[in-house]
PDB file of C-alpha atoms in Angstrom:
ATOM      1  CA  UNK A   1     128.056 108.615 118.877  1.00  0.00           C
ATOM      2  CA  UNK A   2     129.600 106.910 116.060  1.00  0.00           C
ATOM      3  CA  UNK A   3     127.260 104.931 113.703  1.00  0.00           C
ATOM      4  CA  UNK A   4     127.879 101.710 111.564  1.00  0.00           C
ATOM      5  CA  UNK A   5     131.328 102.547 109.590  1.00  0.00           C
ATOM      6  CA  UNK A   6     131.799  99.881 106.530  1.00  0.00           C
ATOM      7  CA  UNK A   7     135.597 100.656 104.805  1.00  0.00           C
ATOM      8  CA  UNK A   8     136.170 101.205 102.174  1.00  0.00           C
ATOM      9  CA  UNK A   9     133.374 102.666 100.466  1.00  0.00           C
ATOM     10  CA  UNK A  10     134.889 102.207  97.094  1.00  0.00           C
ATOM     11  CA  UNK A  11     136.293  98.932  96.045  1.00  0.00           C
ATOM     12  CA  UNK A  12     137.660  98.354  92.726  1.00  0.00           C
ATOM     13  CA  UNK A  13     138.770  94.784  92.050  1.00  0.00           C
ATOM     14  CA  UNK A  14     139.851  92.981  88.909  1.00  0.00           C
ATOM     15  CA  UNK A  15     138.201  89.251  88.209  1.00  0.00           C
ATOM     16  CA  UNK A  16     139.803  86.753  90.294  1.00  0.00           C
ATOM     17  CA  UNK A  17     140.891  89.092  92.861  1.00  0.00           C
ATOM     18  CA  UNK A  18     139.468  89.411  96.691  1.00  0.00           C
ATOM     19  CA  UNK A  19     137.458  91.984  98.175  1.00  0.00           C
ATOM     20  CA  UNK A  20     137.601  92.411 101.673  1.00  0.00           C
ATOM     21  CA  UNK A  21     134.559  94.738 103.152  1.00  0.00           C
ATOM     22  CA  UNK A  22     134.769  95.633 106.924  1.00  0.00           C
ATOM     23  CA  UNK A  23     131.608  96.625 109.425  1.00  0.00           C
ATOM     24  CA  UNK A  24     132.141  98.069 112.327  1.00  0.00           C
ATOM     25  CA  UNK A  25     128.795  98.264 114.568  1.00  0.00           C
ATOM     26  CA  UNK A  26     127.380 101.166 117.034  1.00  0.00           C
ATOM     27  CA  UNK A  27     128.874 100.511 119.544  1.00  0.00           C
ATOM     28  CA  UNK A  28     126.933  98.638 121.931  1.00  0.00           C
ATOM     29  CA  UNK A  29     125.502  96.644 119.580  1.00  0.00           C
ATOM     30  CA  UNK A  30     126.582  92.331 119.062  1.00  0.00           C
ATOM     31  CA  UNK A  31     124.478  91.867 116.316  1.00  0.00           C
ATOM     32  CA  UNK A  32     125.438  92.314 112.631  1.00  0.00           C
ATOM     33  CA  UNK A  33     123.848  91.770 108.790  1.00  0.00           C
ATOM     34  CA  UNK A  34     125.470  91.628 105.615  1.00  0.00           C
ATOM     35  CA  UNK A  35     122.706  92.667 103.022  1.00  0.00           C
ATOM     36  CA  UNK A  36     123.983  92.598  99.107  1.00  0.00           C
ATOM     37  CA  UNK A  37     122.263  95.824  96.617  1.00  0.00           C
ATOM     38  CA  UNK A  38     122.394  95.021  93.143  1.00  0.00           C
ATOM     39  CA  UNK A  39     121.876  97.805  90.729  1.00  0.00           C
ATOM     40  CA  UNK A  40     118.357  99.356  90.580  1.00  0.00           C
ATOM     41  CA  UNK A  41     116.906  96.312  92.897  1.00  0.00           C
ATOM     42  CA  UNK A  42     116.177  96.150  96.275  1.00  0.00           C
ATOM     43  CA  UNK A  43     118.479  94.762  99.045  1.00  0.00           C
ATOM     44  CA  UNK A  44     118.851  90.949  99.691  1.00  0.00           C
ATOM     45  CA  UNK A  45     119.672  89.479 103.168  1.00  0.00           C
ATOM     46  CA  UNK A  46     122.976  87.563 102.629  1.00  0.00           C
ATOM     47  CA  UNK A  47     124.027  87.173 106.778  1.00  0.00           C
ATOM     48  CA  UNK A  48     123.413  87.338 110.034  1.00  0.00           C
ATOM     49  CA  UNK A  49     126.189  87.351 113.100  1.00  0.00           C
ATOM     50  CA  UNK A  50     126.920  87.387 116.462  1.00  0.00           C
ATOM     51  CA  UNK A  51     130.024  88.237 118.086  1.00  0.00           C
ATOM     52  CA  UNK A  52     132.130  85.065 117.211  1.00  0.00           C
ATOM     53  CA  UNK A  53     129.280  83.742 115.879  1.00  0.00           C
ATOM     54  CA  UNK A  54     127.312  82.802 112.646  1.00  0.00           C
ATOM     55  CA  UNK A  55     123.300  82.802 113.071  1.00  0.00           C
ATOM     56  CA  UNK A  56     122.011  82.515 109.928  1.00  0.00           C
ATOM     57  CA  UNK A  57     124.055  82.324 106.561  1.00  0.00           C
ATOM     58  CA  UNK A  58     121.050  81.319 104.569  1.00  0.00           C
ATOM     59  CA  UNK A  59     121.250  84.013 101.760  1.00  0.00           C
ATOM     60  CA  UNK A  60     124.833  83.952 100.962  1.00  0.00           C
ATOM     61  CA  UNK A  61     126.082  82.129  97.865  1.00  0.00           C
ATOM     62  CA  UNK A  62     127.575  79.226  99.085  1.00  0.00           C
ATOM     63  CA  UNK A  63     131.101  79.291  96.910  1.00  0.00           C
ATOM     64  CA  UNK A  64     133.692  82.523  97.080  1.00  0.00           C
ATOM     65  CA  UNK A  65     131.741  84.214  99.667  1.00  0.00           C
ATOM     66  CA  UNK A  66     132.592  83.976 103.788  1.00  0.00           C
ATOM     67  CA  UNK A  67     131.948  86.445 106.726  1.00  0.00           C
ATOM     68  CA  UNK A  68     133.131  86.417 110.412  1.00  0.00           C
ATOM     69  CA  UNK A  69     132.929  88.618 113.774  1.00  0.00           C
ATOM     70  CA  UNK A  70     135.465  88.054 115.744  1.00  0.00           C
ATOM     71  CA  UNK A  71     135.190  88.989 119.149  1.00  0.00           C
ATOM     72  CA  UNK A  72     137.494  92.067 119.253  1.00  0.00           C
ATOM     73  CA  UNK A  73     137.472  94.221 115.411  1.00  0.00           C
ATOM     74  CA  UNK A  74     135.113  94.613 112.784  1.00  0.00           C
ATOM     75  CA  UNK A  75     132.850  92.231 110.649  1.00  0.00           C
ATOM     76  CA  UNK A  76     134.108  91.089 107.471  1.00  0.00           C
ATOM     77  CA  UNK A  77     132.629  90.235 104.338  1.00  0.00           C
ATOM     78  CA  UNK A  78     135.177  88.944 102.460  1.00  0.00           C
ATOM     79  CA  UNK A  79     134.917  87.358  98.366  1.00  0.00           C
ATOM     80  CA  UNK A  80     136.968  85.296  96.563  1.00  0.00           C
ATOM     81  CA  UNK A  81     137.941  85.282  93.007  1.00  0.00           C
ATOM     82  CA  UNK A  82     135.447  88.157  92.410  1.00  0.00           C
ATOM     83  CA  UNK A  83     133.277  87.987  88.942  1.00  0.00           C
ATOM     84  CA  UNK A  84     131.375  90.838  87.530  1.00  0.00           C
ATOM     85  CA  UNK A  85     128.451  89.693  88.941  1.00  0.00           C
ATOM     86  CA  UNK A  86     129.667  90.438  92.026  1.00  0.00           C
ATOM     87  CA  UNK A  87     129.606  94.326  91.240  1.00  0.00           C
ATOM     88  CA  UNK A  88     126.646  95.801  93.930  1.00  0.00           C
ATOM     89  CA  UNK A  89     126.531  97.634  96.831  1.00  0.00           C
ATOM     90  CA  UNK A  90     127.110  95.637 100.334  1.00  0.00           C
ATOM     91  CA  UNK A  91     125.217  97.353 102.785  1.00  0.00           C
ATOM     92  CA  UNK A  92     126.295  95.551 106.532  1.00  0.00           C
ATOM     93  CA  UNK A  93     123.816  96.914 109.272  1.00  0.00           C
ATOM     94  CA  UNK A  94     124.059  96.631 113.271  1.00  0.00           C
ATOM     95  CA  UNK A  95     121.361  96.060 116.201  1.00  0.00           C
ATOM     96  CA  UNK A  96     121.743  95.668 119.583  1.00  0.00           C
ATOM     97  CA  UNK A  97     120.539  92.282 120.798  1.00  0.00           C
ATOM     98  CA  UNK A  98     119.034  89.702 118.657  1.00  0.00           C
ATOM     99  CA  UNK A  99     115.667  90.435 120.161  1.00  0.00           C
ATOM    100  CA  UNK A 100     116.233  94.627 119.470  1.00  0.00           C
ATOM    101  CA  UNK A 101     114.343  94.861 115.676  1.00  0.00           C
ATOM    102  CA  UNK A 102     115.684  97.799 114.658  1.00  0.00           C
ATOM    103  CA  UNK A 103     118.595  97.699 112.757  1.00  0.00           C
ATOM    104  CA  UNK A 104     121.377 100.622 111.894  1.00  0.00           C
ATOM    105  CA  UNK A 105     122.355 101.224 108.239  1.00  0.00           C
ATOM    106  CA  UNK A 106     126.214 101.678 107.450  1.00  0.00           C
ATOM    107  CA  UNK A 107     127.117 103.582 104.575  1.00  0.00           C
ATOM    108  CA  UNK A 108     127.611 100.882 101.972  1.00  0.00           C
ATOM    109  CA  UNK A 109     130.503  99.648 100.787  1.00  0.00           C
ATOM    110  CA  UNK A 110     130.298 100.059  96.289  1.00  0.00           C
ATOM    111  CA  UNK A 111     132.598  97.253  94.893  1.00  0.00           C
ATOM    112  CA  UNK A 112     132.861  97.141  91.298  1.00  0.00           C
ATOM    113  CA  UNK A 113     134.712  94.170  89.686  1.00  0.00           C
ATOM    114  CA  UNK A 114     136.417  94.791  85.990  1.00  0.00           C
TER     115      UNK A 114
ATOM    116  CA  UNK B   1     111.882  81.411 103.735  1.00  0.00           C
ATOM    117  CA  UNK B   2     109.661  84.854 103.689  1.00  0.00           C
ATOM    118  CA  UNK B   3     108.617  86.751 100.290  1.00  0.00           C
ATOM    119  CA  UNK B   4     108.056  90.102 100.563  1.00  0.00           C
ATOM    120  CA  UNK B   5     106.337  91.661  97.230  1.00  0.00           C
ATOM    121  CA  UNK B   6     106.226  95.776  96.959  1.00  0.00           C
ATOM    122  CA  UNK B   7     103.877  97.837  94.415  1.00  0.00           C
ATOM    123  CA  UNK B   8     104.304 100.067  92.665  1.00  0.00           C
ATOM    124  CA  UNK B   9     107.774 100.130  91.801  1.00  0.00           C
ATOM    125  CA  UNK B  10     107.391 104.069  90.877  1.00  0.00           C
ATOM    126  CA  UNK B  11     105.206 106.323  91.645  1.00  0.00           C
ATOM    127  CA  UNK B  12     104.081 110.042  90.757  1.00  0.00           C
ATOM    128  CA  UNK B  13     102.572 112.425  92.797  1.00  0.00           C
ATOM    129  CA  UNK B  14     102.084 116.488  92.647  1.00  0.00           C
ATOM    130  CA  UNK B  15     103.327 118.231  96.046  1.00  0.00           C
ATOM    131  CA  UNK B  16     100.673 118.229  98.293  1.00  0.00           C
ATOM    132  CA  UNK B  17      98.940 115.182  97.554  1.00  0.00           C
ATOM    133  CA  UNK B  18      99.530 111.886  99.224  1.00  0.00           C
ATOM    134  CA  UNK B  19     101.736 108.611  98.365  1.00  0.00           C
ATOM    135  CA  UNK B  20     100.637 104.819  99.293  1.00  0.00           C
ATOM    136  CA  UNK B  21     102.882 101.996  98.739  1.00  0.00           C
ATOM    137  CA  UNK B  22     101.572  98.570  99.619  1.00  0.00           C
ATOM    138  CA  UNK B  23     103.492  95.586 100.575  1.00  0.00           C
ATOM    139  CA  UNK B  24     102.372  91.859 101.162  1.00  0.00           C
ATOM    140  CA  UNK B  25     104.537  89.467 102.815  1.00  0.00           C
ATOM    141  CA  UNK B  26     104.591  85.296 102.928  1.00  0.00           C
ATOM    142  CA  UNK B  27     105.242  84.123 106.054  1.00  0.00           C
ATOM    143  CA  UNK B  28     102.506  84.764 109.026  1.00  0.00           C
ATOM    144  CA  UNK B  29     104.840  84.460 111.791  1.00  0.00           C
ATOM    145  CA  UNK B  30     106.346  87.884 110.583  1.00  0.00           C
ATOM    146  CA  UNK B  31     106.218  90.377 113.635  1.00  0.00           C
ATOM    147  CA  UNK B  32     108.169  93.120 112.612  1.00  0.00           C
ATOM    148  CA  UNK B  33     108.049  95.236 109.556  1.00  0.00           C
ATOM    149  CA  UNK B  34     109.773  98.246 109.140  1.00  0.00           C
ATOM    150  CA  UNK B  35     110.127 100.999 106.394  1.00  0.00           C
ATOM    151  CA  UNK B  36     113.524 102.545 104.672  1.00  0.00           C
ATOM    152  CA  UNK B  37     114.105 105.706 102.911  1.00  0.00           C
ATOM    153  CA  UNK B  38     117.054 105.453 100.540  1.00  0.00           C
ATOM    154  CA  UNK B  39     118.324 108.607  98.449  1.00  0.00           C
ATOM    155  CA  UNK B  40     120.296 108.471  95.881  1.00  0.00           C
ATOM    156  CA  UNK B  41     124.255 106.610  96.613  1.00  0.00           C
ATOM    157  CA  UNK B  42     122.830 106.587 100.101  1.00  0.00           C
ATOM    158  CA  UNK B  43     122.350 104.181 103.228  1.00  0.00           C
ATOM    159  CA  UNK B  44     118.305 103.081 103.848  1.00  0.00           C
ATOM    160  CA  UNK B  45     117.087 105.147 106.798  1.00  0.00           C
ATOM    161  CA  UNK B  46     114.421 104.026 108.946  1.00  0.00           C
ATOM    162  CA  UNK B  47     111.739 106.301 108.519  1.00  0.00           C
ATOM    163  CA  UNK B  48     108.380 104.274 110.650  1.00  0.00           C
ATOM    164  CA  UNK B  49     108.025 100.909 111.741  1.00  0.00           C
ATOM    165  CA  UNK B  50     105.243  98.719 112.711  1.00  0.00           C
ATOM    166  CA  UNK B  51     104.706  95.580 115.122  1.00  0.00           C
ATOM    167  CA  UNK B  52     102.149  92.489 114.645  1.00  0.00           C
ATOM    168  CA  UNK B  53     100.387  93.709 117.598  1.00  0.00           C
ATOM    169  CA  UNK B  54      99.186  97.171 116.288  1.00  0.00           C
ATOM    170  CA  UNK B  55      97.290  97.994 113.208  1.00  0.00           C
ATOM    171  CA  UNK B  56      98.399 101.314 112.979  1.00  0.00           C
ATOM    172  CA  UNK B  57     101.213 103.818 114.216  1.00  0.00           C
ATOM    173  CA  UNK B  58     101.365 107.252 112.815  1.00  0.00           C
ATOM    174  CA  UNK B  59     104.360 110.066 112.982  1.00  0.00           C
ATOM    175  CA  UNK B  60     103.350 112.972 111.345  1.00  0.00           C
ATOM    176  CA  UNK B  61     103.028 113.150 107.563  1.00  0.00           C
ATOM    177  CA  UNK B  62     104.184 109.398 107.673  1.00  0.00           C
ATOM    178  CA  UNK B  63     101.412 106.499 108.929  1.00  0.00           C
ATOM    179  CA  UNK B  64     101.820 102.781 108.296  1.00  0.00           C
ATOM    180  CA  UNK B  65      98.951 100.499 108.638  1.00  0.00           C
ATOM    181  CA  UNK B  66      99.048  96.194 109.366  1.00  0.00           C
ATOM    182  CA  UNK B  67      96.600  93.658 108.134  1.00  0.00           C
ATOM    183  CA  UNK B  68      97.702  90.720 109.456  1.00  0.00           C
ATOM    184  CA  UNK B  69      94.876  88.457 108.219  1.00  0.00           C
ATOM    185  CA  UNK B  70      95.717  89.581 104.428  1.00  0.00           C
ATOM    186  CA  UNK B  71      99.673  89.927 105.071  1.00  0.00           C
ATOM    187  CA  UNK B  72      99.815  92.946 103.810  1.00  0.00           C
ATOM    188  CA  UNK B  73     101.389  96.423 105.200  1.00  0.00           C
ATOM    189  CA  UNK B  74     100.803  99.933 103.495  1.00  0.00           C
ATOM    190  CA  UNK B  75     103.053 103.225 103.804  1.00  0.00           C
ATOM    191  CA  UNK B  76     101.187 106.818 103.592  1.00  0.00           C
ATOM    192  CA  UNK B  77     102.376 109.526 102.636  1.00  0.00           C
ATOM    193  CA  UNK B  78     100.689 112.905 103.142  1.00  0.00           C
ATOM    194  CA  UNK B  79     101.157 116.307 102.197  1.00  0.00           C
ATOM    195  CA  UNK B  80     104.132 115.148 100.177  1.00  0.00           C
ATOM    196  CA  UNK B  81     107.137 117.476  99.434  1.00  0.00           C
ATOM    197  CA  UNK B  82     109.790 117.340  96.962  1.00  0.00           C
ATOM    198  CA  UNK B  83     112.174 116.025  99.922  1.00  0.00           C
ATOM    199  CA  UNK B  84     110.159 113.053 100.532  1.00  0.00           C
ATOM    200  CA  UNK B  85     111.244 112.086  96.459  1.00  0.00           C
ATOM    201  CA  UNK B  86     113.421 108.740  97.261  1.00  0.00           C
ATOM    202  CA  UNK B  87     113.438 104.963  96.882  1.00  0.00           C
ATOM    203  CA  UNK B  88     110.839 103.269 100.287  1.00  0.00           C
ATOM    204  CA  UNK B  89     111.722  99.786 100.843  1.00  0.00           C
ATOM    205  CA  UNK B  90     109.595  97.808 103.052  1.00  0.00           C
ATOM    206  CA  UNK B  91     110.944  94.611 104.694  1.00  0.00           C
ATOM    207  CA  UNK B  92     109.352  91.646 107.480  1.00  0.00           C
ATOM    208  CA  UNK B  93     111.184  90.075 110.186  1.00  0.00           C
ATOM    209  CA  UNK B  94     110.594  87.454 111.788  1.00  0.00           C
ATOM    210  CA  UNK B  95     112.454  88.801 114.856  1.00  0.00           C
ATOM    211  CA  UNK B  96     114.518  87.790 117.697  1.00  0.00           C
ATOM    212  CA  UNK B  97     116.725  84.666 117.748  1.00  0.00           C
ATOM    213  CA  UNK B  98     117.719  83.443 114.219  1.00  0.00           C
ATOM    214  CA  UNK B  99     114.960  85.420 112.551  1.00  0.00           C
ATOM    215  CA  UNK B 100     115.904  88.802 113.121  1.00  0.00           C
ATOM    216  CA  UNK B 101     117.496  89.579 109.683  1.00  0.00           C
ATOM    217  CA  UNK B 102     114.888  91.322 107.034  1.00  0.00           C
ATOM    218  CA  UNK B 103     113.530  90.140 104.016  1.00  0.00           C
ATOM    219  CA  UNK B 104     112.940  93.842 101.697  1.00  0.00           C
ATOM    220  CA  UNK B 105     110.715  94.901  98.732  1.00  0.00           C
ATOM    221  CA  UNK B 106     111.860  95.073  95.956  1.00  0.00           C
ATOM    222  CA  UNK B 107     111.665  99.162  95.942  1.00  0.00           C
ATOM    223  CA  UNK B 108     109.423 102.185  95.124  1.00  0.00           C
ATOM    224  CA  UNK B 109     111.203 105.201  93.281  1.00  0.00           C
ATOM    225  CA  UNK B 110     108.770 107.974  94.703  1.00  0.00           C
ATOM    226  CA  UNK B 111     108.773 111.237  92.520  1.00  0.00           C
ATOM    227  CA  UNK B 112     107.369 114.554  93.874  1.00  0.00           C
ATOM    228  CA  UNK B 113     106.264 116.741  91.491  1.00  0.00           C
ATOM    229  CA  UNK B 114     106.958 120.678  92.872  1.00  0.00           C
TER     230      UNK B 114
END
């Protein structure tokens, strides 16, 4: 009974490069949430997706950030032209449905921008 | 949008004593309030949650209380043990549909002194 999977666990990028973070939800879960955790801070909501649909992206920066959750495959959080301020832990969580409150978190991807 | 405040930011207690962490929220429509425990470098783990139709919930040494009128909720840990040392986050959610994402407090770093 695999939980939420994220890869890579650690990602190092130089300024200006692209970062792609992947999240595979728990089996049977069709809703995915991305959160960002800056060092020594709490988790900030970024985007909420259902298969092939963005439900709410109000927490995601308008530029350089995008997210998708295709019909097949993992959810992808994409950060273009990364800057040092993007260095953070990015967690995804999944829930079975949109009405199902409980969210299960993945282990996170720690992005370091040099 | 929802704003969640959490106090204190750090808390030290002697082993065996109780610990209390308090959160307030701004949106009266929020109806689901989970608490997560995060150990260093690990994923957040749900420890207890409460829905708005309930005033109190208990699970062994952990309890959560909710005051909807005052829009605040609290986590109570009794008979603390060194393994309770971690960062604890409260969260609030509108629940269901487009509101299922979590808004987190800034975290409380709990240290239990043996």
